[in-house]
Short mmCIF file of C-alpha atoms (C1' of nucleotides) in Angstrom, two decimals:
data_model
loop_
_atom_site.label_atom_id
_atom_site.label_comp_id
_atom_site.label_asym_id
_atom_site.label_seq_id
_atom_site.Cartn_x
_atom_site.Cartn_y
_atom_site.Cartn_z
CA MET A 282 15.20 0.58 -9.80
CA SER A 283 11.68 -0.09 -10.96
CA HIS A 284 10.20 -1.71 -7.88
CA ARG A 285 7.76 -4.35 -8.97
CA LEU A 286 5.49 -4.30 -6.01
CA PRO A 287 2.58 -6.61 -5.32
CA PRO A 288 -0.74 -5.12 -4.16
CA LEU A 289 0.07 -3.18 -1.01
CA ASN A 290 -3.33 -3.62 0.58
CA GLY A 291 -3.03 -7.31 0.04
CA LEU A 292 0.31 -7.34 1.78
CA ARG A 293 -1.19 -5.41 4.64
CA ALA A 294 -4.00 -7.92 5.00
CA PHE A 295 -1.56 -10.80 4.74
CA GLU A 296 0.66 -9.36 7.43
CA ALA A 297 -2.17 -8.97 9.90
CA ALA A 298 -3.64 -12.36 9.05
CA GLY A 299 -0.27 -14.04 9.33
CA ARG A 300 0.37 -12.47 12.70
CA HIS A 301 -2.99 -13.58 14.04
CA LEU A 302 -3.28 -16.74 11.97
CA SER A 303 -6.90 -15.68 11.66
CA PHE A 304 -8.75 -13.69 9.05
CA LYS A 305 -11.33 -12.70 11.56
CA ALA A 306 -8.82 -11.29 14.02
CA ALA A 307 -6.98 -9.55 11.21
CA ALA A 308 -10.24 -8.05 10.06
CA THR A 309 -10.91 -6.67 13.51
CA GLU A 310 -7.46 -5.14 13.65
CA LEU A 311 -7.88 -3.56 10.25
CA SER A 312 -11.44 -2.45 10.96
CA VAL A 313 -12.89 -4.35 8.02
CA THR A 314 -14.88 -7.55 7.58
CA PRO A 315 -13.36 -11.02 7.36
CA GLY A 316 -14.63 -11.23 3.80
CA ALA A 317 -12.53 -8.25 2.84
CA VAL A 318 -9.40 -9.81 4.32
CA SER A 319 -10.12 -13.06 2.56
CA GLN A 320 -10.42 -11.28 -0.75
CA GLN A 321 -7.30 -9.22 -0.22
CA VAL A 322 -5.20 -12.24 0.64
CA LYS A 323 -6.57 -14.23 -2.27
CA HIS A 324 -5.81 -11.32 -4.54
CA LEU A 325 -2.26 -11.19 -3.25
CA GLU A 326 -1.79 -14.92 -3.70
CA GLN A 327 -2.95 -14.64 -7.28
CA ALA A 328 -0.63 -11.73 -7.92
CA LEU A 329 2.33 -13.62 -6.51
CA GLY A 330 1.27 -16.88 -8.07
CA VAL A 331 1.95 -18.55 -4.76
CA PRO A 332 -0.26 -19.81 -1.93
CA LEU A 333 0.44 -18.14 1.39
CA PHE A 334 -2.01 -19.89 3.67
CA GLN A 335 -3.24 -23.38 4.04
CA ARG A 336 -6.94 -23.10 4.85
CA LEU A 337 -7.87 -25.63 7.45
CA HIS A 338 -11.21 -26.06 9.06
CA ARG A 339 -11.55 -22.93 11.07
CA SER A 340 -7.96 -21.94 11.18
CA LEU A 341 -5.01 -21.03 9.05
CA ILE A 342 -1.48 -22.28 8.61
CA LEU A 343 1.20 -20.43 6.73
CA THR A 344 2.63 -22.28 3.77
CA ALA A 345 6.40 -22.42 3.40
CA GLN A 346 6.18 -19.37 1.15
CA GLY A 347 3.97 -17.52 3.58
CA GLU A 348 6.36 -18.35 6.36
CA ALA A 349 9.19 -16.90 4.35
CA LEU A 350 7.30 -13.78 3.37
CA LEU A 351 5.71 -12.84 6.66
CA PRO A 352 8.68 -11.58 8.68
CA GLU A 353 9.92 -9.45 5.81
CA VAL A 354 6.54 -7.87 5.26
CA ALA A 355 5.96 -7.34 8.95
CA ASP A 356 9.31 -5.66 9.30
CA ALA A 357 8.69 -3.41 6.33
CA PHE A 358 5.34 -2.25 7.65
CA GLU A 359 6.80 -1.77 11.10
CA ARG A 360 9.36 0.50 9.54
CA LEU A 361 6.79 2.46 7.60
CA SER A 362 4.68 2.85 10.67
CA LYS A 363 7.52 3.99 12.89
CA ALA A 364 8.90 6.44 10.38
CA SER A 365 5.52 7.95 9.62
CA ASP A 366 4.67 8.32 13.25
CA THR A 367 7.96 9.98 13.98
CA VAL A 368 7.50 12.49 11.21
CA ALA A 369 3.82 13.11 11.83
CA LYS A 370 4.13 13.53 15.53
CA ALA A 371 7.22 15.68 15.49
CA LEU A 372 4.99 18.70 16.03
CA LYS A 373 3.57 17.16 19.15
CA THR A 374 6.68 15.70 20.70
CA LYS A 375 9.56 17.90 19.70
CA PRO A 376 10.06 21.54 20.64
CA LEU A 377 8.17 23.82 18.35
CA ARG A 378 10.53 25.93 16.32
CA LEU A 379 9.19 29.44 16.11
CA GLY A 380 11.00 32.02 14.05
CA ILE A 381 10.57 35.60 15.18
CA SER A 382 11.59 38.44 12.96
CA PRO A 383 14.39 40.57 14.40
CA THR A 384 12.38 43.51 13.12
CA LEU A 385 9.79 42.80 15.76
CA SER A 386 12.09 42.30 18.65
CA ASP A 387 15.70 41.56 19.39
CA GLU A 388 14.54 39.57 22.38
CA PRO A 389 12.35 36.85 20.81
CA ASP A 390 11.75 35.03 24.05
CA ARG A 391 10.48 38.12 25.80
CA LEU A 392 8.16 38.85 22.91
CA LEU A 393 6.83 35.33 23.00
CA ALA A 394 6.29 35.52 26.74
CA ARG A 395 4.28 38.70 26.33
CA LEU A 396 2.23 37.12 23.58
CA ALA A 397 1.52 34.20 25.86
CA GLY A 398 0.60 36.56 28.67
CA SER A 399 3.10 35.13 31.08
CA LYS A 400 6.51 35.97 32.41
CA ARG A 401 8.28 32.99 30.88
CA PRO A 402 7.84 31.76 27.32
CA PRO A 403 6.26 28.29 26.97
CA ASP A 404 8.95 25.70 27.49
CA TYR A 405 7.98 23.72 24.45
CA VAL A 406 8.78 26.57 22.11
CA ARG A 407 12.26 27.28 20.89
CA THR A 408 12.49 30.72 19.34
CA VAL A 409 14.82 31.51 16.51
CA ALA A 410 15.70 35.03 15.47
CA THR A 411 15.01 34.91 11.77
CA ASP A 412 13.04 36.62 9.09
CA ASP A 413 13.57 34.09 6.36
CA LEU A 414 10.49 32.48 4.88
CA ALA A 415 12.75 29.87 3.32
CA ASP A 416 13.42 28.42 6.78
CA LEU A 417 9.73 27.73 7.09
CA LEU A 418 9.37 26.42 3.57
CA ALA A 419 12.25 24.01 4.01
CA GLY A 420 10.82 22.63 7.22
CA ARG A 421 13.51 24.11 9.44
CA LEU A 422 10.85 26.09 11.25
CA ASP A 423 7.35 25.17 12.30
CA ALA A 424 6.06 28.72 12.47
CA LEU A 425 7.29 32.19 11.69
CA LEU A 426 6.22 35.54 13.11
CA ARG A 427 6.83 38.40 10.74
CA PRO A 428 5.72 42.00 10.60
CA GLY A 429 2.97 43.04 8.26
CA PRO A 430 -0.07 41.26 6.92
CA GLY A 431 1.34 39.17 4.15
CA PRO A 432 -0.04 37.71 1.91
CA TYR A 433 1.61 34.31 2.01
CA PRO A 434 0.35 32.30 -0.97
CA GLY A 435 0.30 28.59 -0.39
CA LEU A 436 0.74 28.99 3.34
CA HIS A 437 -1.55 29.66 6.23
CA ALA A 438 -1.15 33.01 7.99
CA GLU A 439 -2.94 34.57 10.87
CA VAL A 440 -2.73 38.29 11.50
CA LEU A 441 -2.07 39.25 15.08
CA THR A 442 -2.59 42.70 16.51
CA LEU A 443 0.31 43.46 18.78
CA ALA A 444 -0.27 45.36 21.95
CA PRO A 445 1.42 48.77 22.19
CA GLY A 446 5.03 48.64 23.11
CA PHE A 447 6.00 45.82 20.78
CA GLY A 448 7.86 48.16 18.53
CA VAL A 449 6.93 50.06 15.47
CA HIS A 450 4.68 47.37 14.03
CA GLU A 451 1.06 47.02 14.98
CA LYS A 452 0.26 44.02 12.85
CA ALA A 453 2.23 40.82 12.52
CA SER A 454 1.61 37.55 10.69
CA LEU A 455 2.00 34.15 12.25
CA VAL A 456 2.81 31.95 9.28
CA VAL A 457 2.59 28.16 9.25
CA TRP A 458 2.14 25.40 6.75
CA PRO A 459 -1.42 24.88 5.62
CA GLY A 460 -3.17 22.16 7.53
CA LEU A 461 -2.55 23.90 10.81
CA ALA A 462 -5.63 25.91 11.57
CA ARG A 463 -5.82 28.46 14.33
CA CYS A 464 -2.08 28.50 14.58
CA ARG A 465 -2.00 31.12 17.32
CA GLU A 466 -3.79 28.85 19.73
CA PHE A 467 -1.51 26.04 18.69
CA ILE A 468 1.64 27.97 19.36
CA LEU A 469 0.46 29.10 22.74
CA THR A 470 -1.15 25.90 23.90
CA ARG A 471 0.39 23.18 21.77
CA SER A 472 -3.01 21.79 20.95
CA LEU A 473 -5.70 22.36 18.37
CA LEU A 474 -3.94 20.58 15.59
CA VAL A 475 -6.29 20.68 12.70
CA LYS A 476 -6.05 17.04 11.91
CA ASP A 477 -7.90 14.33 13.85
CA MET B 286 0.26 -3.63 17.65
CA SER B 287 -2.28 -1.72 15.68
CA HIS B 288 -0.11 -0.27 12.96
CA ARG B 289 -1.43 3.15 12.14
CA LEU B 290 -0.32 3.33 8.57
CA PRO B 291 -0.60 6.31 6.26
CA PRO B 292 -1.95 5.79 2.73
CA LEU B 293 0.33 3.21 1.14
CA ASN B 294 -0.09 4.44 -2.40
CA GLY B 295 0.78 7.90 -1.24
CA LEU B 296 3.97 6.58 0.34
CA ARG B 297 4.77 4.81 -2.88
CA ALA B 298 4.34 8.01 -4.88
CA PHE B 299 6.36 9.95 -2.34
CA GLU B 300 9.20 7.49 -2.47
CA ALA B 301 9.49 7.64 -6.23
CA ALA B 302 9.10 11.42 -6.31
CA GLY B 303 11.65 11.87 -3.57
CA ARG B 304 14.14 9.67 -5.38
CA HIS B 305 13.74 11.57 -8.63
CA LEU B 306 12.93 14.93 -7.07
CA SER B 307 10.40 15.16 -9.87
CA PHE B 308 6.76 14.28 -10.07
CA LYS B 309 7.01 13.79 -13.78
CA ALA B 310 9.84 11.30 -13.53
CA ALA B 311 8.10 9.52 -10.68
CA ALA B 312 4.96 9.33 -12.78
CA THR B 313 6.88 7.73 -15.60
CA GLU B 314 8.38 5.17 -13.27
CA LEU B 315 5.00 4.36 -11.80
CA SER B 316 3.28 4.34 -15.19
CA VAL B 317 0.80 7.02 -14.23
CA THR B 318 0.37 10.71 -14.99
CA PRO B 319 2.09 13.53 -13.09
CA GLY B 320 -1.31 14.65 -11.90
CA ALA B 321 -1.84 11.34 -10.17
CA VAL B 322 1.48 11.59 -8.36
CA SER B 323 0.73 15.14 -7.33
CA GLN B 324 -2.57 14.06 -5.86
CA GLN B 325 -1.12 11.06 -4.07
CA VAL B 326 1.62 13.09 -2.46
CA LYS B 327 -0.76 15.83 -1.46
CA HIS B 328 -3.03 13.23 0.02
CA LEU B 329 -0.15 11.78 2.01
CA GLU B 330 0.93 15.20 3.24
CA GLN B 331 -2.58 15.86 4.45
CA ALA B 332 -2.76 12.51 6.17
CA LEU B 333 0.55 13.10 7.94
CA GLY B 334 -0.22 16.75 8.57
CA VAL B 335 3.26 17.55 7.40
CA PRO B 336 4.71 19.00 4.19
CA LEU B 337 7.13 16.69 2.46
CA PHE B 338 8.16 18.75 -0.57
CA GLN B 339 8.89 22.35 -1.17
CA ARG B 340 7.46 23.13 -4.57
CA LEU B 341 9.80 25.38 -6.47
CA HIS B 342 9.36 26.57 -9.97
CA ARG B 343 9.76 23.46 -11.96
CA SER B 344 11.49 21.36 -9.40
CA LEU B 345 11.12 19.92 -5.96
CA ILE B 346 13.07 20.04 -2.73
CA LEU B 347 12.45 17.77 0.19
CA THR B 348 11.49 19.48 3.40
CA ALA B 349 13.27 18.47 6.58
CA GLN B 350 10.42 16.05 7.28
CA GLY B 351 10.56 14.65 3.78
CA GLU B 352 14.28 14.21 4.09
CA ALA B 353 13.76 12.27 7.29
CA LEU B 354 11.01 10.11 5.89
CA LEU B 355 12.41 9.22 2.51
CA PRO B 356 15.19 6.76 3.41
CA GLU B 357 12.93 4.85 5.75
CA VAL B 358 10.19 4.54 3.19
CA ALA B 359 12.60 3.65 0.42
CA ASP B 360 14.13 0.94 2.55
CA ALA B 361 10.74 -0.48 3.49
CA PHE B 362 9.60 -0.73 -0.12
CA GLU B 363 12.93 -2.18 -1.13
CA ARG B 364 12.36 -4.87 1.44
CA LEU B 365 8.82 -5.57 0.29
CA SER B 366 9.96 -5.76 -3.28
CA LYS B 367 12.86 -8.10 -2.59
CA ALA B 368 10.84 -10.41 -0.39
CA SER B 369 7.96 -10.63 -2.82
CA ASP B 370 10.22 -11.29 -5.73
CA THR B 371 12.01 -14.01 -3.87
CA VAL B 372 8.81 -15.76 -2.96
CA ALA B 373 7.10 -15.25 -6.29
CA LYS B 374 9.99 -16.39 -8.40
CA ALA B 375 10.92 -19.39 -6.34
CA LEU B 376 9.14 -21.56 -8.89
CA LYS B 377 11.26 -20.16 -11.67
CA THR B 378 14.62 -20.04 -9.97
CA LYS B 379 14.72 -22.85 -7.50
CA PRO B 380 14.56 -26.57 -8.27
CA LEU B 381 11.02 -27.76 -8.70
CA ARG B 382 10.08 -30.11 -5.91
CA LEU B 383 8.07 -32.97 -7.34
CA GLY B 384 6.68 -35.60 -5.07
CA ILE B 385 6.17 -39.02 -6.61
CA SER B 386 4.11 -41.62 -4.88
CA PRO B 387 6.09 -44.71 -3.92
CA THR B 388 3.07 -46.63 -5.11
CA LEU B 389 3.90 -45.62 -8.65
CA SER B 390 7.56 -46.31 -8.57
CA ASP B 391 10.37 -46.87 -6.15
CA GLU B 392 12.65 -45.13 -8.61
CA PRO B 393 11.10 -41.66 -8.92
CA ASP B 394 13.83 -40.28 -11.13
CA ARG B 395 13.48 -43.07 -13.63
CA LEU B 396 9.73 -42.56 -13.75
CA LEU B 397 10.19 -38.85 -14.30
CA ALA B 398 12.70 -39.47 -17.06
CA ARG B 399 10.26 -41.78 -18.83
CA LEU B 400 7.50 -39.20 -18.47
CA ALA B 401 9.77 -36.61 -20.00
CA GLY B 402 10.65 -39.03 -22.79
CA SER B 403 14.36 -38.83 -22.16
CA LYS B 404 17.01 -40.91 -20.49
CA ARG B 405 17.76 -38.42 -17.76
CA PRO B 406 15.18 -36.53 -15.69
CA PRO B 407 15.14 -32.75 -16.18
CA ASP B 408 17.88 -31.25 -14.06
CA TYR B 409 15.61 -28.59 -12.62
CA VAL B 410 13.36 -31.12 -10.97
CA ARG B 411 14.13 -32.68 -7.62
CA THR B 412 11.97 -35.71 -7.00
CA VAL B 413 10.83 -36.71 -3.55
CA ALA B 414 9.40 -40.11 -2.76
CA THR B 415 6.20 -39.18 -0.98
CA ASP B 416 2.50 -39.72 -1.10
CA ASP B 417 1.50 -37.07 1.35
CA LEU B 418 -0.83 -34.39 0.12
CA ALA B 419 0.04 -32.38 3.21
CA ASP B 420 3.51 -31.79 1.82
CA LEU B 421 1.95 -30.05 -1.14
CA LEU B 422 -0.56 -28.15 0.94
CA ALA B 423 2.11 -26.86 3.28
CA GLY B 424 4.24 -25.63 0.39
CA ARG B 425 6.97 -28.21 0.89
CA LEU B 426 6.29 -29.55 -2.58
CA ASP B 427 5.49 -27.77 -5.82
CA ALA B 428 3.77 -30.73 -7.42
CA LEU B 429 2.75 -34.23 -6.51
CA LEU B 430 2.17 -37.28 -8.69
CA ARG B 431 -0.23 -39.75 -7.18
CA PRO B 432 -2.09 -42.79 -8.48
CA GLY B 433 -5.74 -42.50 -9.34
CA PRO B 434 -7.89 -39.68 -10.61
CA GLY B 435 -8.60 -37.71 -7.49
CA PRO B 436 -10.59 -35.55 -7.01
CA TYR B 437 -8.53 -32.86 -5.29
CA PRO B 438 -10.86 -30.12 -4.14
CA GLY B 439 -9.27 -26.71 -3.97
CA LEU B 440 -6.29 -27.86 -5.98
CA HIS B 441 -5.55 -28.26 -9.63
CA ALA B 442 -5.04 -31.78 -10.91
CA GLU B 443 -4.30 -33.21 -14.29
CA VAL B 444 -4.90 -36.85 -15.04
CA LEU B 445 -2.09 -38.57 -16.89
CA THR B 446 -2.36 -41.85 -18.67
CA LEU B 447 0.76 -43.82 -17.96
CA ALA B 448 2.29 -45.95 -20.64
CA PRO B 449 2.36 -49.71 -19.96
CA GLY B 450 5.18 -50.77 -17.73
CA PHE B 451 4.75 -48.09 -15.12
CA GLY B 452 3.35 -50.52 -12.64
CA VAL B 453 -0.13 -51.56 -11.75
CA HIS B 454 -1.65 -48.10 -12.19
CA GLU B 455 -2.89 -46.82 -15.49
CA LYS B 456 -4.00 -43.40 -14.38
CA ALA B 457 -2.16 -40.92 -12.20
CA SER B 458 -2.87 -37.36 -11.08
CA LEU B 459 -0.38 -34.55 -11.23
CA VAL B 460 -1.52 -32.24 -8.48
CA VAL B 461 -0.46 -28.61 -8.06
CA TRP B 462 -1.76 -25.46 -6.49
CA PRO B 463 -4.40 -23.72 -8.50
CA GLY B 464 -3.01 -20.96 -10.67
CA LEU B 465 -0.71 -23.38 -12.41
CA ALA B 466 -2.46 -24.51 -15.54
CA ARG B 467 -1.31 -27.40 -17.68
CA CYS B 468 0.97 -28.52 -14.95
CA ARG B 469 2.33 -31.39 -16.99
CA GLU B 470 3.90 -29.06 -19.50
CA PHE B 471 5.22 -26.96 -16.70
CA ILE B 472 6.89 -29.84 -14.96
CA LEU B 473 8.48 -31.04 -18.14
CA THR B 474 9.49 -27.71 -19.61
CA ARG B 475 9.55 -25.28 -16.71
CA SER B 476 7.44 -22.84 -18.63
CA LEU B 477 3.77 -22.20 -19.21
CA LEU B 478 3.19 -20.58 -15.87
CA VAL B 479 -0.34 -19.41 -15.99
CA LYS B 480 0.47 -15.95 -14.79
CA ASP B 481 1.92 -13.46 -17.29
"C1'" DT C 145 -25.23 -25.86 16.18
"C1'" DA C 146 -21.65 -22.55 16.33
"C1'" DG C 147 -17.84 -20.45 14.49
"C1'" DG C 148 -14.68 -19.18 10.90
"C1'" DC C 149 -13.68 -19.01 5.92
"C1'" DT C 150 -15.57 -18.25 1.27
"C1'" DT C 151 -18.27 -16.32 -2.42
"C1'" DA C 152 -21.60 -13.56 -5.05
"C1'" DC C 153 -23.46 -9.19 -5.46
"C1'" DG C 154 -23.98 -4.30 -5.23
"C1'" DG C 155 -22.70 0.34 -3.61
"C1'" DT C 156 -19.28 3.44 -2.57
"C1'" DT C 157 -14.76 5.17 -2.55
"C1'" DG C 158 -10.59 6.27 -4.25
"C1'" DC C 159 -7.50 6.28 -8.09
"C1'" DC C 160 -6.28 7.87 -12.46
"C1'" DG C 161 -6.52 10.21 -17.12
"C1'" DT C 162 -7.81 14.28 -19.56
"C1'" DA C 163 -7.57 18.93 -20.16
"C1'" DA C 164 -7.00 23.44 -18.86
"C1'" DC C 165 -4.34 26.71 -16.05
"C1'" DC C 166 -0.29 28.79 -13.83
"C1'" DA C 167 4.39 30.14 -13.42
"C1'" DT C 168 8.83 30.32 -15.00
"C1'" DC C 169 12.70 29.60 -18.34
"C1'" DG D 202 6.36 28.78 -26.44
"C1'" DA D 203 8.12 24.83 -23.84
"C1'" DT D 204 8.20 22.53 -19.43
"C1'" DG D 205 6.68 20.88 -14.97
"C1'" DG D 206 3.39 21.23 -11.26
"C1'" DT D 207 -1.58 21.86 -9.94
"C1'" DT D 208 -6.55 21.48 -10.17
"C1'" DA D 209 -11.33 20.20 -11.63
"C1'" DC D 210 -13.98 16.82 -13.42
"C1'" DG D 211 -15.58 12.39 -14.77
"C1'" DG D 212 -15.11 7.31 -15.55
"C1'" DC D 213 -13.79 3.13 -13.85
"C1'" DA D 214 -11.74 -0.21 -11.07
"C1'" DA D 215 -10.89 -1.70 -6.50
"C1'" DC D 216 -12.39 -2.21 -2.15
"C1'" DC D 217 -15.65 -3.32 1.25
"C1'" DG D 218 -20.10 -4.71 3.55
"C1'" DT D 219 -23.97 -7.75 3.43
"C1'" DA D 220 -25.87 -12.05 3.29
"C1'" DA D 221 -25.91 -16.64 2.24
"C1'" DG D 222 -23.40 -20.99 2.02
"C1'" DC D 223 -19.96 -24.47 3.44
"C1'" DC D 224 -17.61 -27.33 6.43
"C1'" DT D 225 -16.22 -29.45 10.65
"C1'" DA D 226 -15.81 -29.66 15.71
#
DNA sequence: TAGGCTTACGGTTGCCGTAACCATC
DNA sequence: GATGGTTACGGCAACCGTAAGCCTA
């Protein structure tokens, strides 16, 4: 299944240009200059060996080939966009899965509530009683609270000092995937994502 | 509809790597080095803010997010590939649509047969009695034979000298989209595409 | 004359190969 | 030691912006 794919950026430019029937409008959408779009589309046409637009005076018309290609390309990009958004924004839209080591507490929700300084745990957090780093590594958890300081190579960990009365452990590590900075604030406020 | 798309090359690398569950195999398929694939995937993971693979010793496992993303991405690229192939190879797989000016002959097939030097016209050519350059420009024709020398700005034209008996015109132009060199040979042999 | 497409040119970015390193088997 | 993934570094191609030109309404 060796996908022979044409230039992806060219397809992207073609899709926008075809939707707008304007290189200028496509350029605005893509945050580039019309010249860039023109070059990308020309490049794509050369790669395919097929003209996609008929250049009229200050407007564009799709050729028969362009007309055939556009809906497919648009649909494919739509799919990529949707899927990526869903995956990327899962942290923001779905309940945050927080593993809490049974060693720390046999009542994870109460522990979380105390960490948050409130009587009820945040409603966007779903606690799971687990100690298993593999759950985090496999993506089944978004964060994991474990006793001790770590280290956790390849991950991002933040050491919390637990107030007295949390059990025998004074220190605990809040472990998340790298790319999530200041994870404690994130867990407790669902903000401060490191990206954007 | 401002598609917020992640890095397309990263998605491409991810798709191949996810299918093979191996950066090395993906690299082979993509004709690059494993290092390149590693970088592309890492780049994508950073852009999405989400881990897609769990790196084990000498193998890979998809994370939950990767598992969710892979089929969508694979399907999208499959679609792009299919659509592009269909459009790009139309010239090679579908009958070649050759317009012949009624001025030259009211029996286009006979004229084509004489041009080809045979009794029957090539079976892969479908002649259309038309004079309209717009048919070519809009992609409804692959080539157009018209009397006179042109010029045809923005197109590729080849002047043919017609043998006596073709009518009142001595010279005719075989007009095609640029990117098709030596169009006469192409029409008569269905080969010599300029690309690859 | 204005507006949109094209083209030439140059700078920057991003992609990729090389090579060295690491961690297992 | 072999294998597969990662990283640092450097070269090169691709991409893009600028500016000038072209063409027609």
